[in-house]
Coordinates of C-alpha atoms in Angstrom, one line a residue:
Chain A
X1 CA 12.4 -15.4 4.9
X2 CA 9.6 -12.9 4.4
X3 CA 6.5 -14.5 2.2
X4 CA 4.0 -12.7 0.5
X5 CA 1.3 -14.9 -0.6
X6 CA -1.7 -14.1 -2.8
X7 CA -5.5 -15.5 -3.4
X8 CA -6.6 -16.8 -5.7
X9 CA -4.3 -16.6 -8.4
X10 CA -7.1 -15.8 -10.5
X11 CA -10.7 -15.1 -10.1
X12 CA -13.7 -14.6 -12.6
X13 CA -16.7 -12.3 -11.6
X14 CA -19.5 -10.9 -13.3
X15 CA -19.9 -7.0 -13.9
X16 CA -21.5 -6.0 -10.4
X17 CA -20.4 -8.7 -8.4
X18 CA -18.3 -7.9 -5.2
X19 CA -15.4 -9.7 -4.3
X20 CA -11.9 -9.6 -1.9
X21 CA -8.8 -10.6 -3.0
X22 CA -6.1 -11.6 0.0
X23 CA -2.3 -11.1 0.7
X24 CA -1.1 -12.5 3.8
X25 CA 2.2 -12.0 4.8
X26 CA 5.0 -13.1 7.3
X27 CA 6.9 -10.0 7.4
X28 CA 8.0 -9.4 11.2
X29 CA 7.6 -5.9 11.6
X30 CA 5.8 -4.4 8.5
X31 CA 6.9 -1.0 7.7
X32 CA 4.7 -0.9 4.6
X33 CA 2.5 -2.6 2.4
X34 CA 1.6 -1.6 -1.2
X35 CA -1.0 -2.5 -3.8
X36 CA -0.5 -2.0 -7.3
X37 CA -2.4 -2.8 -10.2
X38 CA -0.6 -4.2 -13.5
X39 CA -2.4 -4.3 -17.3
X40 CA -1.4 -7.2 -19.6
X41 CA 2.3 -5.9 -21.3
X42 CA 2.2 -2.5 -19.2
X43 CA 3.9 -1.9 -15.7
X44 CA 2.5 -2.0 -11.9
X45 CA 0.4 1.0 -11.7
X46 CA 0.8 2.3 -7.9
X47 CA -2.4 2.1 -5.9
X48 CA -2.4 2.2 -2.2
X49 CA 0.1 2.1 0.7
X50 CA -0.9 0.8 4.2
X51 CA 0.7 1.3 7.7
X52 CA -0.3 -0.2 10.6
X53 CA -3.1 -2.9 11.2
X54 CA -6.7 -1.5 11.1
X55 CA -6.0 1.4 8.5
X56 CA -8.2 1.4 5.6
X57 CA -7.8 3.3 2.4
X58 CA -10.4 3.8 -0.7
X59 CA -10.3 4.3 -4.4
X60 CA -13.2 4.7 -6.3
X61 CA -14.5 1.1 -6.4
X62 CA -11.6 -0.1 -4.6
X63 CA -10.9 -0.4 -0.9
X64 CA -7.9 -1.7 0.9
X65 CA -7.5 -3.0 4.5
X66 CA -5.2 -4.1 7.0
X67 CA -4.8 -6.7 9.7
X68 CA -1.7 -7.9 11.5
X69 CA -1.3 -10.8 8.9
X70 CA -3.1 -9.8 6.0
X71 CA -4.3 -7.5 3.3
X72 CA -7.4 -7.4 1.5
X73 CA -8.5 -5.7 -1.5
X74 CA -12.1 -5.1 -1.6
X75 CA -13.6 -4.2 -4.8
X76 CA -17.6 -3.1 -4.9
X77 CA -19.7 -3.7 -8.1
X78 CA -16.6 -4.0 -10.4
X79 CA -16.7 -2.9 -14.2
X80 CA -14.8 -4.6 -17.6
X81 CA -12.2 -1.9 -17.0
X82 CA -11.7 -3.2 -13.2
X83 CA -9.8 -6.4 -14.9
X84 CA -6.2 -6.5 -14.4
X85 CA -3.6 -8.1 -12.2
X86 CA -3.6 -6.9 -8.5
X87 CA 0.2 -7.3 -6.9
X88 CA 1.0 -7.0 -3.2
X89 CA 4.1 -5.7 -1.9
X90 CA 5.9 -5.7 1.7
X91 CA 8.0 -3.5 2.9
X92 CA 10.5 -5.3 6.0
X93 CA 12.5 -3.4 8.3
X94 CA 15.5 -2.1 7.8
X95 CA 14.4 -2.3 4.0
X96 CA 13.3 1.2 1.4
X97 CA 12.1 0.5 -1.7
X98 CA 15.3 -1.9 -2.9
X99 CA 13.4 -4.1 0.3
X100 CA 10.2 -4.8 -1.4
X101 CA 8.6 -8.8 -1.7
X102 CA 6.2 -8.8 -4.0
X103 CA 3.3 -11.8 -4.2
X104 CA 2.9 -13.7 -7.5
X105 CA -0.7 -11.6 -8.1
X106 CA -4.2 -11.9 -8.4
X107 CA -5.3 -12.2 -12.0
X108 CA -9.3 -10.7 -12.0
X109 CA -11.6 -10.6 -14.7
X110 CA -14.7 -8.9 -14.6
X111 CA -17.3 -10.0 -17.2
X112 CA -19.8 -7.7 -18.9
Chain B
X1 CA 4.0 14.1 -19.1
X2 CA 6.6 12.8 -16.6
X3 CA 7.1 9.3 -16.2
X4 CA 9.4 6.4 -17.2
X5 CA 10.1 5.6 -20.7
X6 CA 11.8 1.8 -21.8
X7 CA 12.6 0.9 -25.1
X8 CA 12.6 -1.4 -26.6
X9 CA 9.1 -2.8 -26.2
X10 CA 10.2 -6.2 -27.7
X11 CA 13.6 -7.7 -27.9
X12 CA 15.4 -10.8 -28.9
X13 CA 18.3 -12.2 -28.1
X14 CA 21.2 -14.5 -30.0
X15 CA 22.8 -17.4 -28.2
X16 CA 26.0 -15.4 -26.8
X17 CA 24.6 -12.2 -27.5
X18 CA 24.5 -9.4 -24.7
X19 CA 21.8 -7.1 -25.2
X20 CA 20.9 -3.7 -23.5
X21 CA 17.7 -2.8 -22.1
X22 CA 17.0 1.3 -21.8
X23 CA 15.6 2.9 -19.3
X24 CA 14.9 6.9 -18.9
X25 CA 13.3 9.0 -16.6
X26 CA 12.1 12.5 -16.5
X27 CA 10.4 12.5 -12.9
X28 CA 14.2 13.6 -11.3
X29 CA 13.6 11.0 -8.9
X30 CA 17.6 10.0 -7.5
X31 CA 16.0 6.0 -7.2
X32 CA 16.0 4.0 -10.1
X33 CA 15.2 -0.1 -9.9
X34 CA 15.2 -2.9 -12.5
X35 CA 13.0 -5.9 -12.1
X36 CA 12.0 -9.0 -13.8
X37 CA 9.0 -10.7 -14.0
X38 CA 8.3 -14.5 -14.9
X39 CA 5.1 -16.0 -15.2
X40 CA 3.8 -17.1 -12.1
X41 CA 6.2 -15.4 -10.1
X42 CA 6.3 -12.5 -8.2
X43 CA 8.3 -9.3 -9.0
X44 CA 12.3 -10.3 -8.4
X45 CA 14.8 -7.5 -8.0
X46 CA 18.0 -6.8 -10.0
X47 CA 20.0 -4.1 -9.6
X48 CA 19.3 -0.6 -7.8
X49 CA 20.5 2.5 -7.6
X50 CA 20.2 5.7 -5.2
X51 CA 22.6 8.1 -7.1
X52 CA 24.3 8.7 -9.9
X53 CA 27.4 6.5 -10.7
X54 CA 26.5 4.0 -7.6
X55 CA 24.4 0.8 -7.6
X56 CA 23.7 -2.4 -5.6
X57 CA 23.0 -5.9 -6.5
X58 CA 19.7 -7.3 -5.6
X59 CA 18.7 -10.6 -5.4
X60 CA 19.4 -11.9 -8.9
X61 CA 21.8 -9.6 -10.6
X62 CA 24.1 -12.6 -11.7
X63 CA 24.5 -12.4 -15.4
X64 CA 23.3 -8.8 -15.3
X65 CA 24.7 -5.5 -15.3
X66 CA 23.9 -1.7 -15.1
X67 CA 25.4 1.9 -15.3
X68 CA 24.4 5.0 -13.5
X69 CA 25.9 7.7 -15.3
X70 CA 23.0 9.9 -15.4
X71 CA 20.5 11.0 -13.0
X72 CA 17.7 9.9 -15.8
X73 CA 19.0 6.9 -16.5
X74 CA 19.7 3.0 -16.0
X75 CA 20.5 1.1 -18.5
X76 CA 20.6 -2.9 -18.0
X77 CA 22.7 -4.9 -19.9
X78 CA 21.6 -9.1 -20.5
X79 CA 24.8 -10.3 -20.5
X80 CA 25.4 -14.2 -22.0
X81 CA 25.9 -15.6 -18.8
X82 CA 22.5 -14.7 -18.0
X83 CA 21.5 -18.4 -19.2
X84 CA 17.7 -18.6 -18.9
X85 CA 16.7 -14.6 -19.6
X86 CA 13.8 -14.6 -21.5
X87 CA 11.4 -12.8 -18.9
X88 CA 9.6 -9.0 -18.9
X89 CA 11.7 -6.9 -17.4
X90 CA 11.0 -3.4 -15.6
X91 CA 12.3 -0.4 -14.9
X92 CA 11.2 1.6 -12.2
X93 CA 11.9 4.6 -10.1
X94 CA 11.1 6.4 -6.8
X95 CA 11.5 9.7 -5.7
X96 CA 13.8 8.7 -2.4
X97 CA 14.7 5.1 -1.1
X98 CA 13.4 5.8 2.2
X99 CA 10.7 4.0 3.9
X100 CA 6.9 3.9 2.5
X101 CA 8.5 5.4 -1.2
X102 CA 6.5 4.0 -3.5
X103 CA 7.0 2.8 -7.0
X104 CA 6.5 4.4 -10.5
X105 CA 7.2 1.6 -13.2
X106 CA 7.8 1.9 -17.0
X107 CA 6.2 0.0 -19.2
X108 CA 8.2 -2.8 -19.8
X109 CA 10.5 -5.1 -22.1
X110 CA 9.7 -8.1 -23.2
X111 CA 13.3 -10.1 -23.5
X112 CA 13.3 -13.8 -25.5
X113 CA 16.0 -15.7 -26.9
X114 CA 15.7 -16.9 -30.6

């Protein structure tokens, strides 16, 4: 059965301080994995998608890797508005969208 | 503004009640999705659907049902033999359901049982 797994569930940082979150996954055959980012009561806001192992993608303070068994969201000298849940999604083969397994999320706070 | 539009933002729900959830979209995207969302747990699939008047179960669409008789929209009804459904639950939609589509969610209803 494909995993997704997320860490830390949760993770407090100071305005400034860098930090990684991780998704590791057992997907054989990864077609796709996604990052969104989801506000308290609001949907998943879509934020990158990766490929293939070694791609990188960037967003303002946010930076996403990849690796044959892992993701990690990199985010440099955060702000307040940074805070949020981060979700990973994996895309199997064989699977579209209906084939998505999303990880439980990494709840981040960034302090002033 | 396109985007996804659920209503209502709060609901409750009577022992034996089934309630509907609405769902519209004005980004003429042919995929529409329903999810819910528990504390703790990751996103878990419903019911999908790739064109009008067809859909598919996902991987917990017991006590759930939907209709596809628009292109814009899915509604999802909480039936009463959906025993434990007090959860946020959210629509979403993609342009194709193809590989690498990714997601555009509405904003969510929260669904408890009084």
């Amino acid at each position: 059965e494909d995993q997704v797994t997320q860490s830390p569930e949760a993770l407090r940082l100071q305005e400034g301080e860098s930090s990684s979150l991780n998704c590791s996954y057992t997907v054989s055959g990864l077609r796709g994995l996604f990052w969104y980012r989801q506000d308290p009561g609001k949907g998943p806001e879509f934020l990158f998608t990766l490929y293939s192992a070694g791609e990188e993608k960037e967003k303002e303070r946010l930076k996403a890797t990849l690796t044959k068994k892992e993701s990690f969201l990199h985010i440099t000298a955060p702000k307040p508005e940074d805070s949020a849940t981060y979700l990973c999604a994996v895309q199997a083969p064989g699977g579209g969208a209906d084939g998505l397994t999303f990880g439980k999320g990494t709840h981040l706070i960034i302090q002033p | 503004d396109g985007g996804i539009t659920q209503s209502p933002k709060y609901l409750f729900r009577k022992e034996g009640q089934n309630v509907t959830l609405s769902c519209e979209q004005n980004l003429n995207h042919d995929a529409m999705y329903w999810y819910r969302q528990d504390p703790g747990q990751g996103l878990r699939l419903i019911y999908y659907s790739q064109i009008v008047n067809d859909f598919q179960k996902g991987d917990i669409a017991e006590g759930y049902s939907v209709s596809r008789e628009k292109k814009e929209s899915f509604p999802l009804t909480v039936t009463s033999a959906q025993k434990n459904p007090t959860a946020f639950y959210l629509c979403a939609s993609s342009l194709g359901q193809g590989l690498h589509e990714k997601l555009f969610f509405g904003s969510g209803t929260q669904l408890s049982v009084l």
